[in-house]
CSV table of C-alpha atoms and ligand atoms in Angstrom, one decimal:
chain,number,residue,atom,x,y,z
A,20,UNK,CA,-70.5,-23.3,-120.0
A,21,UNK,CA,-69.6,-26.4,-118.9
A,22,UNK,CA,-71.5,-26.7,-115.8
A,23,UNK,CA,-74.9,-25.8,-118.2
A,24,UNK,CA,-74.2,-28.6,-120.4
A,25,UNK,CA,-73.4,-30.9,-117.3
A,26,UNK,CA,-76.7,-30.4,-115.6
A,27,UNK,CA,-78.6,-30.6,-118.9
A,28,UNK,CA,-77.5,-34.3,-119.7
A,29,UNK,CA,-78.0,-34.4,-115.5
A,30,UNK,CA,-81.6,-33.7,-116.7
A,31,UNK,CA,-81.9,-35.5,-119.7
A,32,UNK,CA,-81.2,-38.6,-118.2
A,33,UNK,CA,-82.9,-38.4,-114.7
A,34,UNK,CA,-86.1,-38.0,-117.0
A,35,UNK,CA,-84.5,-40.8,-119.8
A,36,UNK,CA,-83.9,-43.4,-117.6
A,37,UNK,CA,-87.0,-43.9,-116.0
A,38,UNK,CA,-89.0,-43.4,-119.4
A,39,UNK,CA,-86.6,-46.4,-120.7
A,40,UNK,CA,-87.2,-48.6,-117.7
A,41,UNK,CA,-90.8,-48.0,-118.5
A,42,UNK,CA,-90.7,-49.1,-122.2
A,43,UNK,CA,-88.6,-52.1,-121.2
A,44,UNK,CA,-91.0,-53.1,-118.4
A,45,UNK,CA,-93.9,-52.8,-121.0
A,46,UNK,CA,-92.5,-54.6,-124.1
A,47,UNK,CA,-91.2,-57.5,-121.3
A,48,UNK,CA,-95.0,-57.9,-119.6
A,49,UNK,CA,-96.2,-58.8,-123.5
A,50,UNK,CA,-93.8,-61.7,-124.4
A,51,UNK,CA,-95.8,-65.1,-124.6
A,52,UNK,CA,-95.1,-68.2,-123.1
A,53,UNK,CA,-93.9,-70.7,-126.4
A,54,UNK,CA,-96.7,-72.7,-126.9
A,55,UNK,CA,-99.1,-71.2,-124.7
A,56,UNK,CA,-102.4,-71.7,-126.5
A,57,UNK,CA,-101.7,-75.6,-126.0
A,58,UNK,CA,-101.5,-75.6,-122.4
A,59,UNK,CA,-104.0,-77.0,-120.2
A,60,UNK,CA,-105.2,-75.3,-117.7
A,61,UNK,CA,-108.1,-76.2,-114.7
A,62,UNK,CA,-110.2,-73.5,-113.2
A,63,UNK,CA,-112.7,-73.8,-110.7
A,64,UNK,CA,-115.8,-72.2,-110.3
A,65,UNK,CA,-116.6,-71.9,-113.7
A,66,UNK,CA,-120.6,-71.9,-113.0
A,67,UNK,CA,-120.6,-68.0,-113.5
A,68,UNK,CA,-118.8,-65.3,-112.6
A,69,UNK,CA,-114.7,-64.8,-113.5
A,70,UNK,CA,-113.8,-68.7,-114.0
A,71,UNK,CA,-117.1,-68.9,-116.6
A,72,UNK,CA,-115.6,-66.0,-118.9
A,73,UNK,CA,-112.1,-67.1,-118.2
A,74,UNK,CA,-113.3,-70.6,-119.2
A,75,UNK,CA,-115.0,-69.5,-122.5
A,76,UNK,CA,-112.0,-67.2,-123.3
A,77,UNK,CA,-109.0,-69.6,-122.9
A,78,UNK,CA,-111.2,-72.4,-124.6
A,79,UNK,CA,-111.6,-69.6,-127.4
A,80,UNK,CA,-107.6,-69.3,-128.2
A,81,UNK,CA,-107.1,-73.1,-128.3
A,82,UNK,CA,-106.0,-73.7,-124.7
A,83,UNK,CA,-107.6,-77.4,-123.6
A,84,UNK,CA,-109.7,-75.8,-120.5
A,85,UNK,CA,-110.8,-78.3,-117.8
A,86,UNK,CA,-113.5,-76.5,-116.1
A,87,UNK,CA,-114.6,-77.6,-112.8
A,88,UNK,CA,-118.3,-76.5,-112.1
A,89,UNK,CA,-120.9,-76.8,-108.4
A,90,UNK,CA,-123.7,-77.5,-110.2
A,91,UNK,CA,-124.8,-79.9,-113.2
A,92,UNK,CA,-126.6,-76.7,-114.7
A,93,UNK,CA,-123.7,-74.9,-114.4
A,94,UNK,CA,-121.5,-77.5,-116.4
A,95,UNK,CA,-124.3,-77.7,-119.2
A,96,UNK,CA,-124.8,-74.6,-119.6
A,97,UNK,CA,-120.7,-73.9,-120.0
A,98,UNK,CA,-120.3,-77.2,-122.1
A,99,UNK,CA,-123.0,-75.8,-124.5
A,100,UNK,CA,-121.5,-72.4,-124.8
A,101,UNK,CA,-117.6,-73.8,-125.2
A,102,UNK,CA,-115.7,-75.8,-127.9
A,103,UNK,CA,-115.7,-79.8,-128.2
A,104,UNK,CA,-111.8,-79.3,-126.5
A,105,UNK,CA,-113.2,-77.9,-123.1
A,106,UNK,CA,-114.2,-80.2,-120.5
A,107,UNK,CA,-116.2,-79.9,-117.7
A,108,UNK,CA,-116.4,-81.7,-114.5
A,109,UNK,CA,-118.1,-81.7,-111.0
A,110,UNK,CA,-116.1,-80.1,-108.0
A,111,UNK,CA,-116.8,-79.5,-104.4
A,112,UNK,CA,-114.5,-78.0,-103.4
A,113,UNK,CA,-114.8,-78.4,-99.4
A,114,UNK,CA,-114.7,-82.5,-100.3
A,115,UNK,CA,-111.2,-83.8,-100.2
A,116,UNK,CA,-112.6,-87.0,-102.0
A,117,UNK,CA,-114.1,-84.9,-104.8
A,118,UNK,CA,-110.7,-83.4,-105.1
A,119,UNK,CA,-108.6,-86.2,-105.4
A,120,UNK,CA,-111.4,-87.6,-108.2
A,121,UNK,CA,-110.8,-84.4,-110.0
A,122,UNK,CA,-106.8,-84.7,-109.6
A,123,UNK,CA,-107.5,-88.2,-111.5
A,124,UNK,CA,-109.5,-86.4,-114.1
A,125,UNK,CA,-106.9,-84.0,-114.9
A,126,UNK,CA,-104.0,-86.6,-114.7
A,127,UNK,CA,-105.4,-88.9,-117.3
A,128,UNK,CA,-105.9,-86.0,-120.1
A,129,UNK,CA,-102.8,-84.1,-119.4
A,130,UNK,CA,-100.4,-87.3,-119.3
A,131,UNK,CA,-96.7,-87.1,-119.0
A,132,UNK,CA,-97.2,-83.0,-119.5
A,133,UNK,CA,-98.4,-82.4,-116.6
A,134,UNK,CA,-100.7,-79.3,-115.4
A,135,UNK,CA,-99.6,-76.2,-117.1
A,136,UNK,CA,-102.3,-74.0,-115.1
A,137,UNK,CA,-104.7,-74.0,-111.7
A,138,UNK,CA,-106.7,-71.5,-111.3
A,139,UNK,CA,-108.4,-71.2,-107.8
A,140,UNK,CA,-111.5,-69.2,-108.6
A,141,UNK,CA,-114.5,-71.0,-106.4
A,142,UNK,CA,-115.2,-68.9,-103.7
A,143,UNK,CA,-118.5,-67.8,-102.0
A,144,UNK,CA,-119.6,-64.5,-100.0
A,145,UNK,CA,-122.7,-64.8,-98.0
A,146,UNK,CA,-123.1,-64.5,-95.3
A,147,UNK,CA,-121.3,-61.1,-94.7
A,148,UNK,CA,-122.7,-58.2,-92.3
A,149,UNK,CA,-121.2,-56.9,-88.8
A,150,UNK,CA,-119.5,-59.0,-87.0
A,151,UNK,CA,-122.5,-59.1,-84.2
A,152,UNK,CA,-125.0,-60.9,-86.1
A,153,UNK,CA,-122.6,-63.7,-87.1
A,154,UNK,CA,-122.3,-67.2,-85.5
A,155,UNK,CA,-119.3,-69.3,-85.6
A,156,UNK,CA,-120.7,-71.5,-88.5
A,157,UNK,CA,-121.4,-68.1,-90.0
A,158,UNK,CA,-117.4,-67.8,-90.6
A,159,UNK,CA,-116.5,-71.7,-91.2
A,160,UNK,CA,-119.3,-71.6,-94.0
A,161,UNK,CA,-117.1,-69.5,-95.9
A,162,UNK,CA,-113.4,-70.5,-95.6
A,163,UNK,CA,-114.2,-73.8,-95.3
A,164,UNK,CA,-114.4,-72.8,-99.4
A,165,UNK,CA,-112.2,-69.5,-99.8
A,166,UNK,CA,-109.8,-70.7,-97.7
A,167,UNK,CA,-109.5,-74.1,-96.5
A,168,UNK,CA,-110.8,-75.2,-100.4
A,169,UNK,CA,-108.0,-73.4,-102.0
A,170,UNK,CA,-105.1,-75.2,-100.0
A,171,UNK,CA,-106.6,-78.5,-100.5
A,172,UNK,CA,-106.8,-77.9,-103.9
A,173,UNK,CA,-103.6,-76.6,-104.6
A,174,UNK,CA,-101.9,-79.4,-102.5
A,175,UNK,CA,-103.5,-82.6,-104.2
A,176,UNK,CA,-102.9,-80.6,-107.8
A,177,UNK,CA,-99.2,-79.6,-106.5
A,178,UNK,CA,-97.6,-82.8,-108.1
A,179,UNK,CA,-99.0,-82.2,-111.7
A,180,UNK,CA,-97.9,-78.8,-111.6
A,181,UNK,CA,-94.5,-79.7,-110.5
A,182,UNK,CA,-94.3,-81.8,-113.3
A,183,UNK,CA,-95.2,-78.8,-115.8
A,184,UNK,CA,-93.2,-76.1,-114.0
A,185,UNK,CA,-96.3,-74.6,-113.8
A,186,UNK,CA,-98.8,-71.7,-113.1
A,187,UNK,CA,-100.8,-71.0,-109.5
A,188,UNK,CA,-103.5,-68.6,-110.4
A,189,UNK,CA,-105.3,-67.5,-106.7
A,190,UNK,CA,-108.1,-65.1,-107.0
A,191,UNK,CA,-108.4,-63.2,-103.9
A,192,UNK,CA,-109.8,-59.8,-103.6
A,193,UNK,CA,-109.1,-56.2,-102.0
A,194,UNK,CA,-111.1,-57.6,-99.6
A,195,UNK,CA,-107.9,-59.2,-99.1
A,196,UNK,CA,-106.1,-56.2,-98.5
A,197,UNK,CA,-109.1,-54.5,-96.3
A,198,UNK,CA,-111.3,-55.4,-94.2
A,199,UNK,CA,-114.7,-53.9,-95.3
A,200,UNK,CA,-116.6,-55.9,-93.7
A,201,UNK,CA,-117.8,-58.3,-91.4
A,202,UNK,CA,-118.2,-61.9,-91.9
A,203,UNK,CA,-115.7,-65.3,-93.2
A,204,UNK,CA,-115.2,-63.8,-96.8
A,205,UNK,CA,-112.6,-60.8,-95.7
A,206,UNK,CA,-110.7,-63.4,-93.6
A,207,UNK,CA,-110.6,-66.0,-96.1
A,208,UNK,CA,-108.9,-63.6,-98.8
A,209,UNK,CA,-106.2,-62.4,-96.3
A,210,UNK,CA,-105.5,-66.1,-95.9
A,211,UNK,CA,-105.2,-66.4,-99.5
A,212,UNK,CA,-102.6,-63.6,-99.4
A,213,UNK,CA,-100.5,-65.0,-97.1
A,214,UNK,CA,-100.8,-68.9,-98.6
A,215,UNK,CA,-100.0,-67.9,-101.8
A,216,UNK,CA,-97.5,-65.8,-100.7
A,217,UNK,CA,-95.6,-68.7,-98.9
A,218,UNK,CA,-96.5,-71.3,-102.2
A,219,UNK,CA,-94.6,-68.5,-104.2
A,220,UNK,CA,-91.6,-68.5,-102.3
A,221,UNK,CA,-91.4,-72.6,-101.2
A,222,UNK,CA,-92.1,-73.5,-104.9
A,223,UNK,CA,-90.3,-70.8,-106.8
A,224,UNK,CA,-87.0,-73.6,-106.5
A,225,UNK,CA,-88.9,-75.7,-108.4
A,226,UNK,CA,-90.3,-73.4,-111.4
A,227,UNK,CA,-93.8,-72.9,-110.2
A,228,UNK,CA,-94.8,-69.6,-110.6
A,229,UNK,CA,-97.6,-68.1,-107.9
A,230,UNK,CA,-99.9,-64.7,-109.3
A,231,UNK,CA,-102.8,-63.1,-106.7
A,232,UNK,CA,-105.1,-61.5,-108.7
A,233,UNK,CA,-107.2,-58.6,-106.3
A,234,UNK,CA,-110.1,-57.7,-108.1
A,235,UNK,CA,-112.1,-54.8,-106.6
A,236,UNK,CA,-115.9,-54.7,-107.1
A,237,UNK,CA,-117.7,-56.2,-109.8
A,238,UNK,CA,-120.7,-57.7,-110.6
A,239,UNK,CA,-120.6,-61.3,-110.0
A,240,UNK,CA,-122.5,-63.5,-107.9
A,241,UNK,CA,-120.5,-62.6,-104.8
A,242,UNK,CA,-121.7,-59.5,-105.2
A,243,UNK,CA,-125.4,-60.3,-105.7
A,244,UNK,CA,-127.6,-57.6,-103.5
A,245,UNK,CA,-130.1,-59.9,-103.4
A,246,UNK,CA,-128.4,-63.1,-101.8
A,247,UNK,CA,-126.5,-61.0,-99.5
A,248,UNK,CA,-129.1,-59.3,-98.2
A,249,UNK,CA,-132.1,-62.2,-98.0
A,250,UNK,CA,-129.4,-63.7,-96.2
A,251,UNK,CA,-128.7,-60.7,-93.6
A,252,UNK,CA,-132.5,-60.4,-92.7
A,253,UNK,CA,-132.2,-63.8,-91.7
A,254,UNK,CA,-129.4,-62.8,-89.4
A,255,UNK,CA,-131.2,-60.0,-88.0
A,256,UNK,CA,-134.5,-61.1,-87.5
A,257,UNK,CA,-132.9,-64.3,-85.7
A,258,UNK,CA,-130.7,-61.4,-83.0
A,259,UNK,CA,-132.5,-60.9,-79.4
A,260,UNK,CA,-134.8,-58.2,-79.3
A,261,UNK,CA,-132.6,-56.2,-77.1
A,262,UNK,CA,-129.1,-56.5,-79.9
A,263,UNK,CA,-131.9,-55.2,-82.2
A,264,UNK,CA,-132.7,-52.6,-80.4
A,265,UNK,CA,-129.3,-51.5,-79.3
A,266,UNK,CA,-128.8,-50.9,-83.5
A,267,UNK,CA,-132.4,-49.0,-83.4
A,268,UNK,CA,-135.8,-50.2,-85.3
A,269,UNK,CA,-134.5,-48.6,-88.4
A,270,UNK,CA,-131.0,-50.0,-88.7
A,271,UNK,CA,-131.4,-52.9,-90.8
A,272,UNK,CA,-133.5,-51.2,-93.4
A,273,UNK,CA,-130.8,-48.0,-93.3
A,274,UNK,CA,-127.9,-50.6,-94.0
A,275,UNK,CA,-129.5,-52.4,-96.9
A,276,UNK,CA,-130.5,-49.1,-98.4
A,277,UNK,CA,-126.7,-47.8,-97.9
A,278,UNK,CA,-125.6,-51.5,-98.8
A,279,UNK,CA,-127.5,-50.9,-102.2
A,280,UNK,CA,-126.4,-47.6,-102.8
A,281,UNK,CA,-122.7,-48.3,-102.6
A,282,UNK,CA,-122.7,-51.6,-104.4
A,283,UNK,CA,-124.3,-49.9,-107.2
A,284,UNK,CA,-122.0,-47.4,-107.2
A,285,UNK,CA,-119.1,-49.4,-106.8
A,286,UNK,CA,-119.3,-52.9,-108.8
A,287,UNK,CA,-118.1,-52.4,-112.6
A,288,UNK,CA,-120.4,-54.8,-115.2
A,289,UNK,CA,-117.0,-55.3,-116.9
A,290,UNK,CA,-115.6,-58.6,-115.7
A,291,UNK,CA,-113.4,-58.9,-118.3
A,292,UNK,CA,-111.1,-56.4,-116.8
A,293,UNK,CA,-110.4,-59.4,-114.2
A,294,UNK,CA,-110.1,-62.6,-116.5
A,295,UNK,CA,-107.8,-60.8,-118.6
A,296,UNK,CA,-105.6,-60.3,-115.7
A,297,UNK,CA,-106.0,-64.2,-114.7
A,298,UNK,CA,-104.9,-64.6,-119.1
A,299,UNK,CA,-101.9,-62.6,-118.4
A,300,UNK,CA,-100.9,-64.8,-115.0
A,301,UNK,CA,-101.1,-68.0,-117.3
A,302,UNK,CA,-99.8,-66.9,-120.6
A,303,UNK,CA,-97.2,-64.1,-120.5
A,304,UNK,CA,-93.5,-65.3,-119.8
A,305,UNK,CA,-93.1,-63.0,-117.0
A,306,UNK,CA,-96.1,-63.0,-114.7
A,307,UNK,CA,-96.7,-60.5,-111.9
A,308,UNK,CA,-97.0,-61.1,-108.6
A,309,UNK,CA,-100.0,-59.0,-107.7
A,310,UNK,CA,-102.7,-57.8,-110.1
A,311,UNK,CA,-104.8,-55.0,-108.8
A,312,UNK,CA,-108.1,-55.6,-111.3
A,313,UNK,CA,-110.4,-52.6,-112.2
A,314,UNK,CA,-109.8,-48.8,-111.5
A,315,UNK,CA,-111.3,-49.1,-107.9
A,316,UNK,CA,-108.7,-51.6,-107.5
A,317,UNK,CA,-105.3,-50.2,-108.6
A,318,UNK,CA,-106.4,-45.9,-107.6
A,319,UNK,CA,-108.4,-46.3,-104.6
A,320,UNK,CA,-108.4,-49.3,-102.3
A,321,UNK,CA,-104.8,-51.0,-102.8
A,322,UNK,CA,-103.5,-47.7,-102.4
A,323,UNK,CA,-105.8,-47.0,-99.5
A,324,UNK,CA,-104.5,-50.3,-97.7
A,325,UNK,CA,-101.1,-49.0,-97.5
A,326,UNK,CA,-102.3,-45.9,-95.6
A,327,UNK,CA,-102.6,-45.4,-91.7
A,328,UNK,CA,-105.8,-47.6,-90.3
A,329,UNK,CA,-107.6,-44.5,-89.1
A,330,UNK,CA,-107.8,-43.6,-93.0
A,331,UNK,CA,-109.7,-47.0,-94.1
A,332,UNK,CA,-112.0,-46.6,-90.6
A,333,UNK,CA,-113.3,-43.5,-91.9
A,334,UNK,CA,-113.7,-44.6,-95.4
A,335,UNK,CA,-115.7,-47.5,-93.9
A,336,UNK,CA,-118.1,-45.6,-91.1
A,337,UNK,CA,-118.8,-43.3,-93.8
A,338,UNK,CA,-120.0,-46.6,-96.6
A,339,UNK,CA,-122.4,-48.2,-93.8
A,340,UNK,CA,-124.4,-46.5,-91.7
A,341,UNK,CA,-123.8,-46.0,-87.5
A,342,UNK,CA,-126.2,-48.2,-84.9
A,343,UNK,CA,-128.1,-45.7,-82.5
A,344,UNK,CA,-126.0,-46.6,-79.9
A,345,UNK,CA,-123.0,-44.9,-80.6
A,346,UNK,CA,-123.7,-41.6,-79.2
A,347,UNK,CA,-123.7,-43.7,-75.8
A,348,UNK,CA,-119.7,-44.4,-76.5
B,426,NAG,C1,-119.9,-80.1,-100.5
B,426,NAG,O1,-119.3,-81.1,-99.7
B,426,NAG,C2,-119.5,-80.9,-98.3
B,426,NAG,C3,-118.7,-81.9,-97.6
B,426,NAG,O2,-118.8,-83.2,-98.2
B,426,NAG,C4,-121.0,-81.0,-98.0
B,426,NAG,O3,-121.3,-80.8,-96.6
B,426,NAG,C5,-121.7,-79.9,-98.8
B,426,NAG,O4,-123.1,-80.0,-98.6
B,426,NAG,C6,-121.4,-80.0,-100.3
B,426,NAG,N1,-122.0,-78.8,-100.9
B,426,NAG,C7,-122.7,-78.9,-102.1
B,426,NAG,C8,-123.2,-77.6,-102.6
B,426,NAG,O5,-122.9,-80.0,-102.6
């Protein structure tokens, strides 16, 4: 008799506990920073894409956004669509000079605050395509902006964060966690893995807190079919005619087509699903660390990352299709 009632409170609370830890995990992830519709926060890349809706969304609960944009359209365009509070400004990002104008800008309307939020959003993805067809400018084009952009950024900004005990916000990507495919744009998220990884632990001392937010596909102009792929014919129409052939006539034409097919399949129209994540990394008391943004995200390709490399090869050879060649192998 006693044993029976021994292993049913054994049961009760190996199922209890976890259950509780759950609850308390979920009612801790919602509590608000005090104050955190006054903060002000600076996003880049706010043209289109995640920092646009983020933008629009944080302006929308009363946070002063300052919303750093490429292109003069792209700051119009935002300005028009935004409150009186938001304010937009020019920012290339690769220019250390434009930085440190924009470091002034952000100074003068945050004061003796400081900078509650940076979000590193800018980032570009063309051109990506196998590694073959790639030239060493090819690969600087890119993390000269996904990479080298965000540290420089984050550095000149570091002092006004300081001052704020602030909020890093680094959007990287599952390309960050895989390697899909060729090109600058998978290198440059691992980078921004392992930078924000070291910011979170060196500044952590000092009250900054780091998030990574991995999206996985979505429809944004990274993952526009039709830059990507005007820019891979140019790749392949500029290869010797004998690389060309070692792929077979066909092979550019078969990788657009599979290109197409899996992008359509893949990339979610609801972008949201990441700038509520980047919300979350700026407003909630307790950030995470990680977020995994979208289904394809969190079920599929973070969990695929963790398993053995042969796994993600196949997953790969089976999204692109194989050069003639291969047979030869
Ligand atoms: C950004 O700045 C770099 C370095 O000054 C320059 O080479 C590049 O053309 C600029 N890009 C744009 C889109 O203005």
């Amino acid at each position: 008799m006693h044993n029976v009632i021994q292993s049913h409170l054994a049961v009760t609370f190996a199922l209890l506990l976890p259950a509780i830890a759950a609850i308390r995990w979920y009612i801790r992830d919602r509590y608000k920073v005090d104050g955190f519709n006054k903060k002000y926060v600076f996003i880049t890349g706010c043209d289109s894409g995640f920092g646009n809706l983020l933008a629009r969304q944080l302006d929308g609960k009363g946070l002063h956004v300052m919303a750093a944009c490429l292109t003069e359209k792209g700051a119009a365009d935002l300005a028009a669509a935004a409150s009186p509070r938001l304010k937009t400004l020019l920012l290339n990002v690769t220019d250390s000079a434009n930085i440190g104008r924009a470091v002034e800008f952000v100074s003068e309307e945050v004061g003796e605050r400081g900078l509650w939020g940076l979000v590193n959003n800018a980032g570009r993805s063309v051109p990506i395509g196998p590694t073959e067809w790639l030239k060493l400018e090819d690969f600087t084009k890119v993390l000269d902006v996904n990479l080298i952009g965000v540290i420089d950024v984050t550095l000149q900004f570091l002092p006004l964060l300081k001052k704020a005990q602030g909020r890093v916000v680094n959007v990287a990507s599952i390309l960050g966690r895989l390697s899909l495919i060729g090109g600058g744009y998978c290198l440059s998220k691992w980078g921004v893995e392992a930078f924000s990884d070291s910011l979170r632990r060196d500044m952590r001392p000092f009250g900054i807190k780091v998030s990574i937010i991995e999206p996985g596909f979505f429809k944004t102009a990274v993952t526009r079919l039709d830059l990507i792929e005007a820019d891979l014919r140019r790749l392949w129409t500029s290869l010797p005619e004998d690389v060309k052939d070692s792929y077979g006539k066909t092979y550019f034409d078969d990788y657009v087509k599979a290109q197409d097919f899996s992008m359509g399949l893949l990339c979610s129209p609801d972008i949201s699903k990441v700038t509520r994540c980047m919300e979350h990394a700026l407003t909630a008391r307790f950030p995470r660390t990680r977020y995994g943004a979208g289904w394809d995200a969190k079920f599929f390709w973070i969990p695929l990352s963790y398993l053995p490399s042969f796994v993600s090869d196949y997953v790969t050879n089976v999204l692109l299709p194989s050069p003639k060649d291969q047979r030869n192998v």
